[in-house]
Amino acid sequence: MRIATLLKILAGLVVLVVAVAIVAVLVIDPNEYKDEIIAAVEDQTGRDFSIESDIDLKLGLTPSFADSGVRLANAEWGSRPDFLSVGEFAAEVALLPLIFGNLQINRLVLRDADILIENDAKGRSNLDFTGDEKKEKASEGTFNLPQINNVLIENAVLTLIDGARGTTTKLKIIRLAAKAENLSAPLAIDLSGVVTLEGQAIDFSAEGKIGAPTLLLAGGKPYPIDLMLTGLGLTAKIGGAVADLANAKGIDLKLEVSGSSLEGLTPLTGGGLPRTGPIALAVVLKGDADNAMLENITLKIGQTDVAGSVSVDMRGKRPRLEGTLTAVHVDIAELFPSEEGASGDRATEQTAGAGRPKSNAAAKVFSSDPLPLDVLQAIDAKLDFTVAQLILPGATLTDIKGRLALDNGALALKPVSATLVGSAITGNVGVDTRNGPASVSVEIKAPQLDLGELLREVAGLDKLRGGGAVDVSLRGTGRSVAEIMASLNGHARLLMDKGEMKNDFLGNISGLTQTIGEAFG
């Protein structure tokens, strides 16, 4: 269901109706040829076509043509009778070019239009017209697009129904004004509308310039784009060109997105987004739809910043990401939903659960909710990353380097090195979902970790002085955090040499080691 196909169909109907009416009126009242016009459209589309009103045409150097109640039937299997209906259609045509066989529409007005594009569960599309073969042959001959210099569309609705997926998307154009000096000149647009996704209505607007209509329909030359879009609390700027827009090839675009926060995306995500701001994203997109490169990425969320380049290859069984990312500063708290939202959710749950007996699940330290592990089998990746400073709850890591590899459901962070309280640590993390429940492994080694400084940073305790060798190797299996923690096995060793500990802290450590011993056997 390419948009170019729809545009060709609509352009063909405009040419046929307007041209026949204009030429006919030079000899006789066009309404006497109304049946012939309807028959010609039905012959080309294989669908019922009707014009409810009389054809109103006024002569002059710029003859005007208007009618209302235009309808084109949908496919027989379609979800509604009409594929296209137009409440009001009007056009002003330049007379002199028409005499020489060229149709130049100085102004085209479309109001209260309703277009439905749909496919069913069997893959049939209502854009498959009986007359498609005839139209293809005509396009290879002398068919010329009309030159339209000024377009005004008001209160138009485009509905997209995907019967295979069971989804419906509705786009309402409140107002679209488009103007070009000629058919080969850039098209300046001013658009406002509402898109409805899964029952959520989202206001949006767009302004700027795009390529000439002839480039959109004919292809073969780079299609320029210079637009500013607003919606969802964000502003996006798109500039550049696409060599082959119909097939999404030869993309060379720069995208800039900014906003005060990501809260505006909640209608699409249902929540779970960071509320920190401001947000700023810039990226250069090159390549094709099935093999693209995201270059010069810069992302800032509050104080967190990320930069790098990533390629996205869609040609295999699964999408594959490869690239390099670097960050000067990353604050984990900024990348997760705020505590305000979390506490609000908890308050809601507590209110909803008032008066009901507490379940054993409510007392669990670790959640039994299934982890979203399917995502690991949906994509492959290989990303090298470096982070100068990573702020975690209670601790800060510096000089982080590592590689993330994801292959057919097996995730590995290996190797990973970092500095914690001035001490070097290394480790790796593995999550394998290829055979049933996830198998998780964690290994951490620190030959000489300053334990006293670590306690001061993490817990604010000045009870210990000295360093020690840390060796942790743990493994677990499960579909939730609770299952994984319940199945943990392995060892956690600390060898401390020449350390000092305050007496009142020694009792706490003794109790802690006993608890750990009972938990891990």
XYZ file of C-alpha atoms in Angstrom:
521
model
C 0.000 0.000 0.000
C 2.518 2.609 -1.100
C 1.472 6.216 -0.813
C 2.609 6.786 -4.396
C -0.043 4.321 -5.584
C -2.771 6.216 -3.769
C -1.523 9.547 -5.111
C -1.537 8.238 -8.674
C -5.119 7.028 -8.275
C -6.311 10.326 -6.823
C -4.381 12.333 -9.418
C -5.923 10.248 -12.182
C -9.425 10.892 -10.868
C -8.760 14.626 -10.647
C -7.453 14.739 -14.224
C -10.325 12.706 -15.597
C -13.146 14.537 -13.849
C -11.781 18.052 -14.317
C -10.531 17.658 -17.888
C -13.700 16.024 -19.176
C -15.887 18.607 -17.478
C -13.846 21.585 -18.731
C -13.663 20.389 -22.315
C -17.311 19.389 -22.371
C -18.535 22.746 -21.141
C -16.945 24.534 -24.096
C -19.580 22.838 -26.216
C -22.456 21.957 -23.925
C -23.597 21.837 -20.295
C -21.230 19.384 -18.539
C -24.092 17.935 -16.499
C -25.400 16.372 -19.701
C -22.144 14.391 -19.754
C -22.255 13.515 -16.082
C -23.127 9.887 -16.790
C -20.227 9.622 -19.250
C -17.806 11.037 -16.647
C -19.034 8.518 -14.065
C -18.747 5.665 -16.563
C -15.187 6.657 -17.465
C -14.089 6.612 -13.806
C -15.794 3.257 -13.192
C -14.077 1.817 -16.270
C -10.682 2.876 -14.938
C -11.205 1.689 -11.354
C -13.656 -1.178 -11.624
C -15.606 0.407 -8.749
C -18.932 2.244 -8.473
C -18.496 6.023 -8.719
C -21.058 8.741 -8.068
C -21.389 12.534 -8.065
C -24.420 13.601 -6.050
C -24.505 17.311 -6.964
C -24.658 19.084 -10.295
C -21.334 20.076 -11.815
C -20.881 23.828 -11.342
C -18.509 25.360 -13.898
C -17.823 29.028 -14.606
C -15.937 30.157 -17.697
C -13.182 32.754 -17.943
C -9.397 32.926 -18.180
C -9.411 30.765 -15.047
C -12.530 28.577 -15.280
C -13.712 27.214 -11.933
C -15.114 23.765 -11.389
C -16.964 22.528 -8.286
C -19.137 19.680 -7.131
C -19.979 17.831 -3.927
C -20.935 14.380 -2.765
C -18.237 12.501 -4.726
C -17.965 8.825 -3.789
C -15.852 5.886 -4.967
C -16.805 2.415 -3.759
C -14.577 0.225 -1.637
C -13.524 -3.329 -2.466
C -16.339 -5.863 -2.144
C -14.739 -7.417 0.937
C -14.036 -4.029 2.558
C -15.139 -2.993 6.035
C -17.313 -0.136 4.733
C -19.035 0.763 1.444
C -16.856 3.745 0.408
C -13.158 3.795 -0.343
C -13.322 7.542 -0.926
C -15.896 10.212 -0.229
C -15.519 13.971 -0.681
C -17.924 16.524 0.738
C -16.708 19.459 -1.366
C -14.353 19.544 -4.319
C -13.403 22.703 -6.221
C -10.713 23.714 -8.693
C -9.635 26.781 -10.639
C -8.095 25.904 -14.016
C -5.921 28.040 -16.300
C -7.665 28.196 -19.688
C -4.775 28.911 -22.086
C -2.638 25.913 -21.059
C -5.757 23.734 -21.343
C -6.202 24.760 -24.986
C -2.735 23.345 -25.707
C -3.471 20.123 -23.881
C -1.928 20.950 -20.486
C -4.026 20.921 -17.325
C -2.873 23.615 -14.876
C -4.873 23.829 -11.649
C -4.207 27.168 -9.991
C -6.142 26.238 -6.870
C -7.537 22.959 -5.561
C -9.852 22.812 -2.540
C -10.847 19.591 -0.801
C -13.141 19.571 2.228
C -14.697 16.795 4.303
C -12.793 14.035 2.525
C -12.727 10.514 3.958
C -10.290 7.916 2.590
C -9.950 4.337 3.774
C -6.889 2.189 3.034
C -7.128 -1.347 4.349
C -6.008 -4.909 3.930
C -7.597 -8.045 5.324
C -6.253 -11.129 7.060
C -5.713 -12.759 3.650
C -3.422 -9.945 2.516
C -5.867 -8.368 0.054
C -5.633 -4.576 -0.296
C -8.432 -2.223 -1.264
C -5.837 -0.390 -3.390
C -5.906 -3.342 -5.794
C -8.218 -1.941 -8.470
C -9.611 -3.969 -11.340
C -8.394 -1.259 -13.671
C -4.791 -1.287 -12.381
C -3.473 -2.909 -15.569
C -5.178 -0.263 -17.691
C -3.759 2.554 -15.575
C -0.237 1.135 -15.763
C -0.423 1.054 -19.550
C -1.795 4.566 -19.601
C 1.051 5.826 -17.412
C 3.523 4.411 -19.916
C 1.876 6.463 -22.651
C 0.937 10.111 -22.757
C -0.515 10.494 -19.259
C 0.589 13.817 -17.733
C 0.037 14.928 -14.178
C -1.864 18.170 -13.696
C 0.126 21.159 -12.528
C -1.266 22.146 -9.132
C 0.079 25.359 -7.642
C -2.115 25.784 -4.582
C -3.870 23.145 -2.469
C -6.150 23.614 0.520
C -7.440 20.558 2.398
C -9.704 20.891 5.410
C -11.307 18.273 7.651
C -9.923 15.263 5.778
C -9.636 11.825 7.367
C -7.316 8.999 6.304
C -7.943 5.640 8.008
C -5.457 2.766 7.792
C -6.699 -0.707 8.760
C -4.300 -3.647 8.976
C -6.528 -6.707 9.093
C -3.590 -9.076 9.563
C -2.461 -7.309 12.755
C -5.859 -6.089 13.866
C -4.730 -2.450 14.127
C -6.420 0.781 13.078
C -4.672 4.121 12.632
C -6.593 7.283 11.881
C -5.093 10.520 10.581
C -7.256 13.628 10.590
C -6.025 16.649 8.674
C -7.572 19.707 10.265
C -5.946 21.977 7.713
C -3.289 21.510 5.047
C -2.154 24.410 2.894
C 0.404 23.561 0.204
C 1.735 25.943 -2.401
C 4.358 25.773 -5.160
C 5.308 28.160 -7.956
C 5.046 25.316 -10.456
C 4.954 21.527 -10.566
C 8.760 21.313 -10.471
C 9.221 23.783 -7.599
C 9.472 22.862 -3.892
C 6.167 22.562 -2.079
C 5.701 24.792 0.981
C 3.328 23.191 3.474
C 1.525 24.197 6.652
C -0.221 21.270 8.314
C -2.151 20.673 11.515
C -3.936 17.490 12.447
C -4.632 14.650 14.858
C -3.415 11.056 14.626
C -5.175 8.340 16.627
C -3.101 5.324 17.680
C -4.719 2.573 19.755
C -7.410 4.935 20.922
C -5.004 7.735 21.856
C -5.523 11.060 20.026
C -2.273 12.954 19.415
C -2.192 16.503 18.081
C 0.600 17.391 15.659
C 1.673 20.088 13.227
C 4.235 20.473 10.451
C 5.624 23.318 8.421
C 8.434 23.755 5.930
C 9.206 22.617 2.402
C 9.322 19.264 0.630
C 10.160 18.228 -2.915
C 8.018 18.911 -5.948
C 4.988 16.637 -6.543
C 6.544 15.382 -9.777
C 9.556 14.079 -7.846
C 7.299 12.266 -5.379
C 5.360 10.449 -8.076
C 7.984 9.951 -10.767
C 11.110 9.352 -8.662
C 14.588 9.182 -10.156
C 15.942 12.319 -8.454
C 16.779 13.154 -4.824
C 13.681 14.240 -2.932
C 14.469 17.189 -0.603
C 12.906 17.503 2.854
C 13.054 20.510 5.179
C 10.382 20.209 7.873
C 9.710 21.118 11.465
C 7.276 18.832 13.288
C 5.695 19.364 16.697
C 3.740 16.919 18.829
C 3.929 14.786 21.970
C 5.645 17.672 23.728
C 8.598 17.472 21.344
C 9.880 19.452 18.379
C 11.630 17.659 15.521
C 13.549 19.114 12.599
C 14.234 16.989 9.517
C 16.505 18.193 6.738
C 18.238 16.570 3.785
C 17.163 14.407 0.858
C 16.144 10.859 -0.121
C 17.386 9.627 -3.496
C 14.546 7.104 -3.953
C 11.656 8.000 -1.654
C 9.269 5.325 -2.950
C 11.714 2.545 -1.983
C 13.368 4.385 0.939
C 16.843 4.198 -0.600
C 19.639 6.732 -0.668
C 18.623 8.369 2.615
C 20.692 11.343 3.758
C 18.797 13.158 6.516
C 19.649 15.021 9.683
C 17.194 14.685 12.565
C 17.084 16.969 15.594
C 14.614 16.403 18.445
C 14.217 18.590 21.513
C 11.783 19.008 24.393
C 11.443 19.688 28.074
C 10.986 15.960 28.855
C 9.693 12.659 27.446
C 6.389 12.772 29.333
C 4.546 13.599 26.098
C 5.340 10.104 24.799
C 3.230 8.480 27.526
C 0.220 7.936 25.167
C 2.480 5.752 23.020
C 4.430 3.937 25.735
C 1.924 3.797 28.576
C 4.495 5.236 30.987
C 7.826 4.009 32.262
C 9.760 6.958 30.808
C 12.194 9.255 32.600
C 10.780 12.637 33.571
C 14.165 14.296 33.647
C 14.847 16.985 31.088
C 15.587 18.737 28.934
C 15.888 16.284 26.042
C 18.092 16.858 22.991
C 18.837 14.347 20.224
C 20.740 14.873 16.992
C 21.577 12.178 14.455
C 22.485 11.870 10.769
C 20.618 9.035 9.042
C 22.177 7.560 5.901
C 21.679 4.478 3.733
C 18.539 2.510 2.980
C 15.528 1.389 4.985
C 16.947 -2.141 5.246
C 20.564 -1.129 5.928
C 20.952 2.263 7.606
C 23.707 4.090 9.438
C 23.029 6.441 12.351
C 26.027 8.757 12.445
C 27.086 11.601 14.733
C 24.605 10.614 17.431
C 24.386 13.028 20.350
C 21.781 12.395 23.059
C 21.326 14.443 26.217
C 18.806 13.715 28.969
C 19.341 16.078 31.860
C 23.021 15.713 32.776
C 23.386 12.386 30.945
C 25.038 12.490 27.531
C 25.724 9.777 24.949
C 27.445 9.996 21.565
C 28.535 7.623 18.810
C 27.478 5.853 15.618
C 25.330 2.751 15.049
C 24.430 0.720 11.965
C 21.069 -1.059 11.640
C 20.918 -4.022 9.255
C 17.404 -5.383 8.581
C 18.401 -7.910 5.905
C 18.913 -10.949 8.144
C 16.548 -13.076 10.207
C 16.703 -10.454 12.935
C 17.666 -6.783 12.926
C 21.346 -6.342 13.768
C 22.915 -3.347 15.496
C 26.632 -2.618 15.428
C 28.454 0.450 16.593
C 30.308 2.420 19.220
C 28.858 4.577 21.986
C 30.679 6.895 24.376
C 29.483 8.947 27.324
C 31.135 11.489 29.580
C 28.437 11.330 32.267
C 25.578 8.867 32.817
C 23.222 9.123 35.783
C 21.108 5.970 36.089
C 18.479 7.833 38.116
C 17.820 10.115 35.133
C 17.199 7.181 32.792
C 14.480 5.500 34.839
C 10.995 6.674 35.855
C 11.015 9.137 38.713
C 10.246 8.027 42.264
C 7.201 10.298 42.130
C 5.650 8.135 39.440
C 6.665 4.962 41.190
C 5.259 6.085 44.524
C 2.076 7.143 42.789
C 1.750 3.666 41.320
C 2.325 2.124 44.731
C -0.281 4.407 46.284
C -2.760 3.364 43.642
C -2.038 -0.289 44.286
C -2.419 0.202 48.031
C -5.728 2.004 47.574
C -7.004 -0.644 45.181
C -5.978 -3.364 47.610
C -7.477 -1.800 50.730
C -9.632 -4.211 52.695
C -8.189 -7.274 50.972
C -5.889 -9.782 52.664
C -2.217 -9.437 51.763
C -0.813 -12.176 49.596
C 2.540 -13.883 50.085
C 3.704 -12.217 46.861
C 3.386 -8.776 48.467
C 5.987 -9.771 51.086
C 8.596 -10.899 48.545
C 11.861 -9.004 48.312
C 12.324 -9.945 44.645
C 9.593 -9.718 42.030
C 7.988 -12.826 40.571
C 6.800 -10.957 37.479
C 8.191 -12.508 34.273
C 11.132 -10.596 32.826
C 10.787 -9.309 29.223
C 13.363 -11.791 27.968
C 11.740 -12.199 24.538
C 13.351 -8.939 23.461
C 16.743 -10.657 23.600
C 15.647 -12.972 20.788
C 14.215 -10.163 18.647
C 17.495 -8.458 17.768
C 21.245 -9.083 17.456
C 23.848 -6.523 18.459
C 27.531 -5.793 18.951
C 28.238 -2.492 20.677
C 31.498 -1.209 22.124
C 30.971 1.356 24.854
C 32.955 3.646 27.130
C 31.621 5.723 30.027
C 33.799 8.252 31.815
C 31.485 8.455 34.836
C 28.510 6.229 35.735
C 26.476 7.283 38.754
C 24.657 4.387 40.424
C 22.485 4.541 43.555
C 25.107 4.769 46.306
C 28.236 4.421 44.159
C 30.065 5.918 41.198
C 32.026 3.967 38.595
C 34.584 5.642 36.347
C 36.589 4.733 33.239
C 34.155 2.007 32.145
C 34.977 0.080 28.992
C 33.262 -2.946 27.561
C 31.457 -4.726 24.772
C 27.832 -5.788 24.542
C 27.193 -8.778 22.293
C 23.706 -10.174 21.643
C 23.297 -13.173 19.360
C 20.085 -15.182 18.978
C 18.982 -14.649 22.565
C 22.408 -14.875 24.225
C 23.569 -11.619 25.831
C 27.145 -11.072 26.991
C 28.763 -8.038 28.575
C 32.356 -9.139 28.188
C 34.880 -7.896 28.938
C 33.953 -5.009 31.212
C 36.475 -2.971 33.184
C 35.958 -0.009 35.488
C 37.304 1.887 38.460
C 35.468 1.901 41.798
C 36.713 4.159 44.633
C 40.060 4.334 42.889
C 40.357 0.541 42.555
C 40.346 -1.419 39.298
C 37.611 -4.027 38.813
C 36.836 -6.383 35.923
C 33.948 -8.653 35.180
C 31.386 -9.995 32.788
C 27.659 -10.667 32.699
C 25.855 -13.301 30.642
C 22.166 -13.950 30.009
C 21.294 -16.928 27.803
C 17.647 -17.462 26.801
C 18.191 -19.977 23.982
C 17.186 -23.036 25.984
C 14.163 -22.456 28.183
C 14.456 -20.210 31.267
C 17.180 -17.578 31.267
C 20.584 -18.678 32.501
C 22.310 -15.750 34.236
C 25.980 -15.529 35.177
C 27.902 -12.746 36.924
C 31.648 -12.613 37.542
C 33.448 -9.766 39.287
C 37.097 -9.517 40.280
C 38.951 -6.752 42.106
C 42.556 -7.629 43.044
C 42.863 -4.761 45.526
C 39.562 -3.039 46.360
C 39.662 -0.278 48.967
C 36.886 -1.628 51.177
C 37.061 1.197 53.681
C 36.539 3.838 51.000
C 33.765 1.733 49.426
C 31.853 1.606 52.727
C 32.238 5.343 53.179
C 30.877 6.050 49.688
C 28.069 3.497 49.633
C 26.890 3.544 53.252
C 28.575 6.558 54.813
C 30.340 4.291 57.337
C 33.833 5.061 58.601
C 34.328 1.695 60.290
C 36.970 0.012 58.157
C 40.382 0.725 56.734
C 42.296 -1.343 54.219
C 41.835 -3.205 50.976
C 41.143 -6.721 49.887
C 40.856 -9.062 46.943
C 37.270 -9.646 45.782
C 36.243 -12.656 43.701
C 32.536 -13.158 42.905
C 31.130 -15.844 40.616
C 27.368 -16.470 40.693
C 24.935 -18.319 38.449
C 21.185 -18.695 38.435
C 18.276 -19.742 36.256
C 14.706 -18.507 35.970
C 12.071 -16.448 34.217
C 11.830 -13.810 36.959
C 14.150 -12.067 39.396
C 12.726 -14.162 42.245
C 13.435 -17.442 40.403
C 16.950 -16.366 39.473
C 17.793 -15.271 43.029
C 16.344 -18.482 44.492
C 18.570 -20.607 42.243
C 21.827 -18.659 42.722
C 24.915 -20.773 43.187
C 28.612 -20.041 43.181
C 30.969 -18.163 45.474
C 31.690 -14.687 46.819
C 35.163 -14.401 48.346
C 36.931 -11.562 50.111
C 40.564 -11.814 51.203
C 41.641 -8.809 53.275
C 45.216 -8.213 54.357
C 46.497 -5.679 56.937
C 43.105 -4.118 57.526
C 41.645 -2.344 60.525
C 38.076 -2.600 61.777
C 36.353 -0.811 64.645
C 35.133 -3.104 67.428
C 31.469 -2.101 67.220
C 31.451 -2.966 63.513
C 32.952 -6.415 64.015
C 29.724 -7.776 65.471
C 27.742 -6.517 62.474
C 30.132 -8.169 60.039
C 29.945 -11.438 61.966
C 26.165 -11.477 61.726
C 26.258 -10.542 58.055
C 28.674 -13.308 57.091
C 26.553 -15.836 58.982
C 23.456 -14.698 57.074
C 25.272 -14.912 53.752
C 26.516 -18.376 54.622
C 23.008 -19.592 55.395
C 21.623 -18.013 52.183
C 24.197 -19.501 49.822
C 25.074 -22.686 51.723
